[in-house]
XYZ file of C-alpha atoms in Angstrom:
437
model
C 82.728 140.748 114.774
C 81.398 137.368 113.807
C 83.162 137.793 110.333
C 86.405 138.770 112.232
C 85.408 135.883 114.365
C 85.756 133.616 111.672
C 88.879 134.625 110.233
C 90.277 134.011 112.909
C 89.056 130.588 113.232
C 90.111 130.005 109.822
C 94.114 131.411 110.756
C 94.039 129.180 113.621
C 92.954 126.563 111.859
C 95.726 126.905 109.143
C 98.351 127.504 112.018
C 97.434 124.194 113.651
C 97.640 122.429 110.027
C 100.878 123.887 109.308
C 102.422 122.862 112.702
C 100.948 119.552 112.688
C 102.899 118.738 108.757
C 106.240 120.099 110.142
C 105.878 117.790 113.298
C 105.735 115.058 111.075
C 110.125 114.977 110.576
C 112.501 115.705 112.925
C 114.768 118.459 111.544
C 118.453 119.082 113.115
C 120.956 121.602 112.186
C 124.193 122.993 113.825
C 128.087 123.519 113.487
C 130.606 121.443 114.326
C 133.983 122.214 115.558
C 137.683 121.021 117.274
C 136.849 121.589 120.649
C 141.017 122.750 121.260
C 140.818 125.319 118.727
C 137.568 126.809 117.990
C 137.990 125.645 114.127
C 135.015 124.510 112.474
C 135.309 120.709 110.979
C 134.358 119.962 107.471
C 133.520 116.945 106.278
C 132.636 115.435 109.542
C 129.983 112.486 109.518
C 126.556 113.325 111.648
C 124.425 109.822 111.706
C 120.975 109.387 113.767
C 122.274 106.717 116.120
C 120.695 102.867 114.904
C 119.448 104.475 111.751
C 121.065 104.954 108.376
C 119.827 108.564 108.627
C 123.298 110.827 107.963
C 125.207 113.611 106.542
C 128.530 115.375 106.444
C 129.111 118.770 107.167
C 130.487 121.403 104.831
C 133.473 123.401 104.835
C 132.299 125.896 107.158
C 131.296 122.925 109.408
C 127.800 123.192 109.039
C 125.154 120.090 109.204
C 121.662 119.875 108.382
C 119.373 116.966 108.666
C 115.651 116.360 108.019
C 114.060 112.894 108.147
C 111.083 110.954 109.238
C 113.717 108.380 110.547
C 115.131 109.608 113.727
C 116.098 108.249 116.510
C 116.121 110.091 119.978
C 120.140 110.626 119.437
C 122.683 111.803 116.986
C 126.680 111.042 116.803
C 129.599 113.047 115.491
C 132.629 110.934 114.409
C 135.723 111.984 112.454
C 139.357 110.691 112.131
C 141.389 111.946 114.593
C 138.608 112.724 117.384
C 136.470 111.350 120.050
C 133.229 110.714 118.362
C 130.278 112.317 120.832
C 126.747 111.739 120.832
C 123.981 113.880 122.034
C 120.314 113.778 122.730
C 117.479 114.093 120.313
C 114.033 115.704 120.902
C 111.698 113.744 118.162
C 109.195 115.213 115.485
C 111.002 118.865 115.984
C 113.287 121.254 114.634
C 116.025 122.135 117.186
C 120.459 123.018 117.091
C 122.704 120.679 117.917
C 126.257 121.877 118.020
C 129.536 119.674 118.481
C 132.875 120.473 119.723
C 134.680 117.463 119.247
C 137.773 115.877 121.734
C 141.012 114.959 119.969
C 141.792 111.172 120.248
C 145.289 109.805 120.890
C 144.075 106.585 120.355
C 144.794 104.838 117.049
C 142.036 102.646 116.325
C 142.807 99.324 114.598
C 140.793 98.120 111.494
C 137.994 95.046 113.011
C 136.060 93.217 111.367
C 132.519 92.703 112.682
C 130.446 89.520 111.993
C 126.915 89.165 113.056
C 126.091 86.790 115.999
C 125.758 83.272 114.362
C 123.226 82.692 117.347
C 120.552 84.953 115.626
C 118.663 84.459 112.434
C 119.800 87.248 110.215
C 116.345 87.886 108.661
C 115.082 89.160 112.564
C 117.242 92.764 112.511
C 115.712 93.543 109.394
C 112.107 92.636 110.483
C 112.755 94.518 113.993
C 113.576 97.486 112.073
C 111.001 97.358 109.432
C 108.429 96.880 112.490
C 110.304 100.014 114.350
C 109.709 102.604 110.983
C 106.596 100.846 109.898
C 104.556 103.925 111.407
C 106.817 106.445 108.960
C 106.467 104.612 105.939
C 102.844 103.725 106.258
C 101.117 106.348 104.276
C 98.275 107.231 107.125
C 101.110 108.850 108.522
C 100.577 111.763 105.579
C 98.122 114.674 106.608
C 97.305 114.812 103.269
C 97.339 113.066 99.778
C 95.830 112.590 95.888
C 96.708 110.365 92.756
C 95.402 109.224 89.440
C 94.137 105.594 89.936
C 93.460 103.376 87.948
C 91.598 99.941 88.539
C 90.811 97.073 85.941
C 88.974 93.696 87.055
C 88.596 90.361 85.119
C 86.700 87.350 85.858
C 87.089 84.424 84.106
C 84.948 81.330 84.433
C 87.290 78.553 85.540
C 87.808 74.666 85.909
C 86.008 74.306 82.215
C 85.667 70.666 81.057
C 85.725 69.126 77.386
C 82.195 67.721 78.448
C 81.201 71.052 79.023
C 82.862 72.538 76.278
C 81.597 70.325 73.526
C 77.213 70.155 74.928
C 74.719 71.435 71.884
C 73.900 74.815 73.179
C 77.292 76.085 73.452
C 77.833 75.076 69.360
C 77.161 78.615 68.291
C 80.126 79.837 70.285
C 82.816 77.568 69.631
C 85.030 80.861 68.484
C 85.101 81.782 71.982
C 86.736 78.885 73.546
C 89.383 80.122 71.556
C 90.141 82.564 73.791
C 90.511 79.763 76.450
C 94.112 80.174 78.490
C 95.517 77.798 80.674
C 98.771 79.350 82.226
C 97.114 79.303 85.475
C 96.562 75.979 87.301
C 92.772 75.856 85.846
C 91.674 76.203 82.378
C 89.589 79.320 82.355
C 87.307 81.270 79.709
C 87.677 85.808 80.033
C 84.187 86.600 80.298
C 83.976 89.842 82.082
C 86.115 92.956 82.083
C 85.873 96.478 83.407
C 88.142 99.462 83.685
C 87.610 102.643 85.399
C 89.641 105.387 85.587
C 89.652 108.457 88.382
C 91.021 110.293 91.133
C 91.529 109.879 94.963
C 91.782 112.776 97.431
C 92.614 112.150 100.853
C 93.038 114.518 104.362
C 93.789 113.206 107.682
C 92.453 115.634 109.950
C 89.258 115.674 110.399
C 89.339 112.709 108.042
C 87.940 112.807 104.338
C 87.942 110.967 101.165
C 86.961 111.692 97.557
C 86.902 109.949 94.433
C 86.154 111.421 91.029
C 85.564 108.981 88.455
C 86.182 110.439 85.242
C 86.355 107.140 82.391
C 84.601 103.526 82.917
C 84.145 100.995 80.686
C 82.176 97.578 81.525
C 82.580 94.649 78.956
C 81.041 91.038 79.724
C 77.761 89.308 80.812
C 76.424 91.658 83.961
C 73.966 90.691 86.601
C 73.326 91.175 90.156
C 75.780 88.278 91.018
C 78.253 89.353 88.704
C 78.722 92.878 90.331
C 78.259 91.231 93.918
C 81.482 89.385 93.432
C 82.779 92.863 91.766
C 82.163 94.376 94.862
C 83.953 91.230 97.103
C 87.022 92.800 94.784
C 87.690 96.054 96.406
C 89.288 94.542 99.105
C 91.698 97.389 101.048
C 94.902 95.683 101.887
C 97.546 97.633 104.035
C 100.638 95.375 104.932
C 101.491 97.868 107.602
C 98.215 97.095 109.552
C 98.592 94.991 112.553
C 95.760 93.081 110.849
C 94.228 92.423 107.392
C 90.677 92.310 107.143
C 89.950 89.325 104.383
C 86.248 88.567 103.082
C 84.882 89.215 106.819
C 88.116 87.284 108.881
C 90.774 89.094 110.264
C 94.565 87.265 109.203
C 97.825 88.332 111.035
C 99.718 90.842 108.661
C 103.337 89.567 108.198
C 104.173 93.073 109.112
C 102.155 92.834 112.493
C 104.021 93.854 115.593
C 103.136 90.717 116.980
C 104.494 88.878 113.623
C 107.022 87.214 115.382
C 105.062 84.896 117.119
C 103.008 84.164 114.173
C 105.806 84.188 111.631
C 108.656 82.096 110.442
C 111.087 84.715 108.828
C 113.770 83.780 106.603
C 116.685 86.280 104.669
C 116.651 84.545 101.084
C 118.448 87.671 98.783
C 119.101 91.184 98.561
C 119.788 93.445 95.178
C 118.919 96.715 93.462
C 115.504 97.328 92.687
C 114.903 100.707 91.096
C 118.138 101.986 92.068
C 117.127 100.997 96.126
C 119.113 98.085 97.225
C 116.692 95.602 98.944
C 116.720 92.545 101.369
C 114.227 89.742 100.545
C 112.676 88.090 103.170
C 110.588 85.048 103.111
C 107.876 85.060 105.660
C 106.140 81.769 106.852
C 102.873 80.775 109.134
C 104.389 79.317 112.247
C 101.233 77.020 113.139
C 98.796 75.630 110.709
C 95.226 76.559 110.833
C 95.783 80.089 111.971
C 94.692 83.587 110.254
C 98.138 83.961 108.567
C 100.095 84.883 104.841
C 102.924 83.020 103.285
C 104.872 84.446 101.007
C 107.670 87.325 101.323
C 108.743 90.629 100.881
C 111.316 92.937 99.554
C 112.489 96.183 102.251
C 114.828 98.928 101.662
C 118.044 98.792 103.485
C 118.143 102.378 104.026
C 114.402 103.819 105.299
C 112.920 99.841 105.657
C 110.176 100.633 103.527
C 108.769 97.857 101.403
C 108.920 97.708 97.916
C 107.562 94.549 97.047
C 105.326 92.030 98.649
C 103.504 88.974 97.385
C 101.166 87.404 99.964
C 98.700 84.301 99.448
C 96.175 83.135 102.533
C 96.862 79.080 103.398
C 95.007 76.522 101.809
C 92.797 75.957 105.136
C 91.859 79.455 105.612
C 88.021 78.119 105.263
C 86.152 81.513 103.627
C 83.467 80.616 102.266
C 83.366 80.222 98.172
C 87.429 81.124 98.491
C 89.425 79.019 97.196
C 92.670 80.929 97.227
C 93.912 84.440 97.043
C 96.934 86.173 96.441
C 97.761 90.079 96.516
C 101.547 91.501 95.178
C 102.270 95.196 95.942
C 104.722 97.569 94.809
C 106.105 100.806 96.685
C 107.878 103.422 95.074
C 109.773 106.466 96.931
C 107.671 109.372 94.879
C 108.998 112.226 97.099
C 111.698 112.129 99.602
C 111.018 109.899 102.501
C 107.474 109.126 101.454
C 106.805 105.957 100.148
C 103.434 105.176 98.174
C 101.591 102.201 96.814
C 102.202 102.485 93.180
C 100.987 99.162 91.782
C 98.312 96.165 93.704
C 97.236 92.983 92.056
C 94.827 90.646 93.239
C 93.580 87.425 92.602
C 91.118 85.426 94.506
C 89.555 81.721 93.378
C 85.860 81.564 93.691
C 84.950 78.162 93.945
C 82.037 76.202 96.013
C 84.122 73.249 95.913
C 87.306 71.715 93.849
C 86.680 70.416 90.362
C 83.393 72.635 90.073
C 82.800 75.500 87.665
C 83.990 78.504 89.591
C 85.533 81.882 88.639
C 89.016 83.713 88.966
C 88.929 87.477 89.832
C 91.559 89.633 89.285
C 91.743 93.386 89.968
C 94.961 95.484 89.217
C 95.283 98.872 89.791
C 97.553 101.771 89.178
C 98.606 104.929 90.897
C 100.209 108.064 89.539
C 100.700 111.559 89.502
C 100.868 112.427 93.552
C 100.737 115.173 95.392
C 101.535 114.950 98.774
C 100.528 117.126 101.948
C 98.427 119.193 99.689
C 95.234 119.267 101.191
C 92.315 121.019 99.333
C 89.770 123.405 100.305
C 87.125 122.166 103.374
C 84.285 122.646 100.244
C 86.161 120.167 97.989
C 85.090 117.320 100.230
C 81.624 118.330 100.909
C 78.699 116.495 98.510
C 76.151 113.750 99.509
C 78.863 111.165 98.405
C 82.655 110.697 98.466
C 82.202 109.069 94.992
C 81.418 111.141 92.103
C 81.042 109.510 88.371
C 81.484 112.245 85.567
C 78.386 111.973 83.519
C 80.328 111.518 80.412
C 82.379 108.954 82.011
C 80.836 105.646 80.128
C 81.632 107.482 77.037
C 84.885 107.666 76.570
C 86.149 106.273 73.442
C 89.019 104.026 72.399
C 91.424 106.505 71.480
C 91.155 108.098 75.253
C 91.741 104.997 77.238
C 94.834 103.636 74.926
C 96.019 107.284 76.123
C 94.912 107.247 79.587
C 94.708 103.361 80.967
C 98.218 103.200 83.227
C 98.557 99.245 81.975
C 98.108 97.986 78.569
C 95.688 95.153 77.708
C 96.805 91.786 77.331
C 96.262 89.794 74.328
C 93.760 87.758 76.519
C 91.842 91.027 77.721
C 91.330 92.588 74.336
C 90.127 89.726 73.323
C 87.246 89.677 75.656
C 86.453 93.008 74.123
C 86.143 91.616 71.061
C 84.023 88.273 72.164
C 81.962 90.393 73.780
C 81.096 92.405 70.883
C 80.631 88.970 69.079
C 78.555 86.777 71.456
C 76.066 89.626 71.582
C 75.095 88.651 67.824
C 74.264 85.215 68.836
C 70.360 84.509 69.539
C 71.033 81.778 72.822
C 73.308 84.791 74.092
C 70.350 85.603 76.649
C 70.525 81.513 77.409
C 74.010 81.219 78.298
C 73.907 84.205 80.579
C 71.372 83.206 82.419
C 72.558 80.178 83.326
C 75.974 82.303 84.371
C 73.317 83.869 86.570
C 71.732 80.889 87.855
C 75.408 79.333 88.905
């Protein structure tokens, strides 16, 4: 009897889960006919009102629409007939048939212009906010992907006086790797890479990450490890507020964004075969915890395609002189947008004109599996992060084949530099100095 109950509970859970997945989309189908003759009408335009989600009927007058981006009404229109609008139950499957009446009115061409008094960026931002719950990956019942993380630390604000000290004479070859592509001259001193698979389930909420490969090169100590932990800032642009180093910043896509930001329509173009609008955002007032930057949004789904955001100089976060996040999203399945690349650059520095660190994180995501949760047992365990036993033993060939992003010449030099520097007797002294810093 108990066994039967267990099976029933499992089946009930599967059924409830299946219903939850189906409830995410609005599915509408039906037949559209001539209201006078009863004949089916082919090529009738059918669209959710105030959206760009639509279709046309086939030769038998049949249509079918399935989308996350529905509204509460559906309109059918065809030349020579009066348009008809009917109510829709969102997030449900339903049949809606139309019978169109012929129209004796001949319409003249009309030119539609936006109201000159309204900022042209505002209607786009309103549509982004209207659809952000749909475009946010948190709506999904489950997802998984392979991710590649690369984190680098660079000493910055290196002066000639500092580099010319006697203690650094054996390391003159190191300074060949100096870079000045940023505002400050910097020297790469630490880098780590890892490849893992991440698994997420919404109900009940479960997360699991399995690290298959990990590689570390550079000066390691507890201070560096603490900075390393700070690099894993979880920035979800669709959240109303984004936590950065313990402080809550208002997202440019916050529901109250119009109270904190000025928006400007800068451009529109094709990005990966998706027509997108570029919106620039700036804080309305100084000394508020906001960002400045821009984002590109798709013109049909109003999903974010790209975003670049920086914190202002007066953000007043201890040790942080600057922070910039750049993210890119792609439509990995029909109407499912996921973060595919995430870049973070942080300038750690006690004060201006003193030596500090650049922290850089670049994360790539691929091989997505959507709404296919794993068995309950899969998520169980002592820890939600598992490291394979041979994760640190992968050879160079493995990394060349598996890393999502090729190493830059500077990053390759980090590995070569550290291999060489380990053989210099004074290396331990330098490492201790960095620890002291």
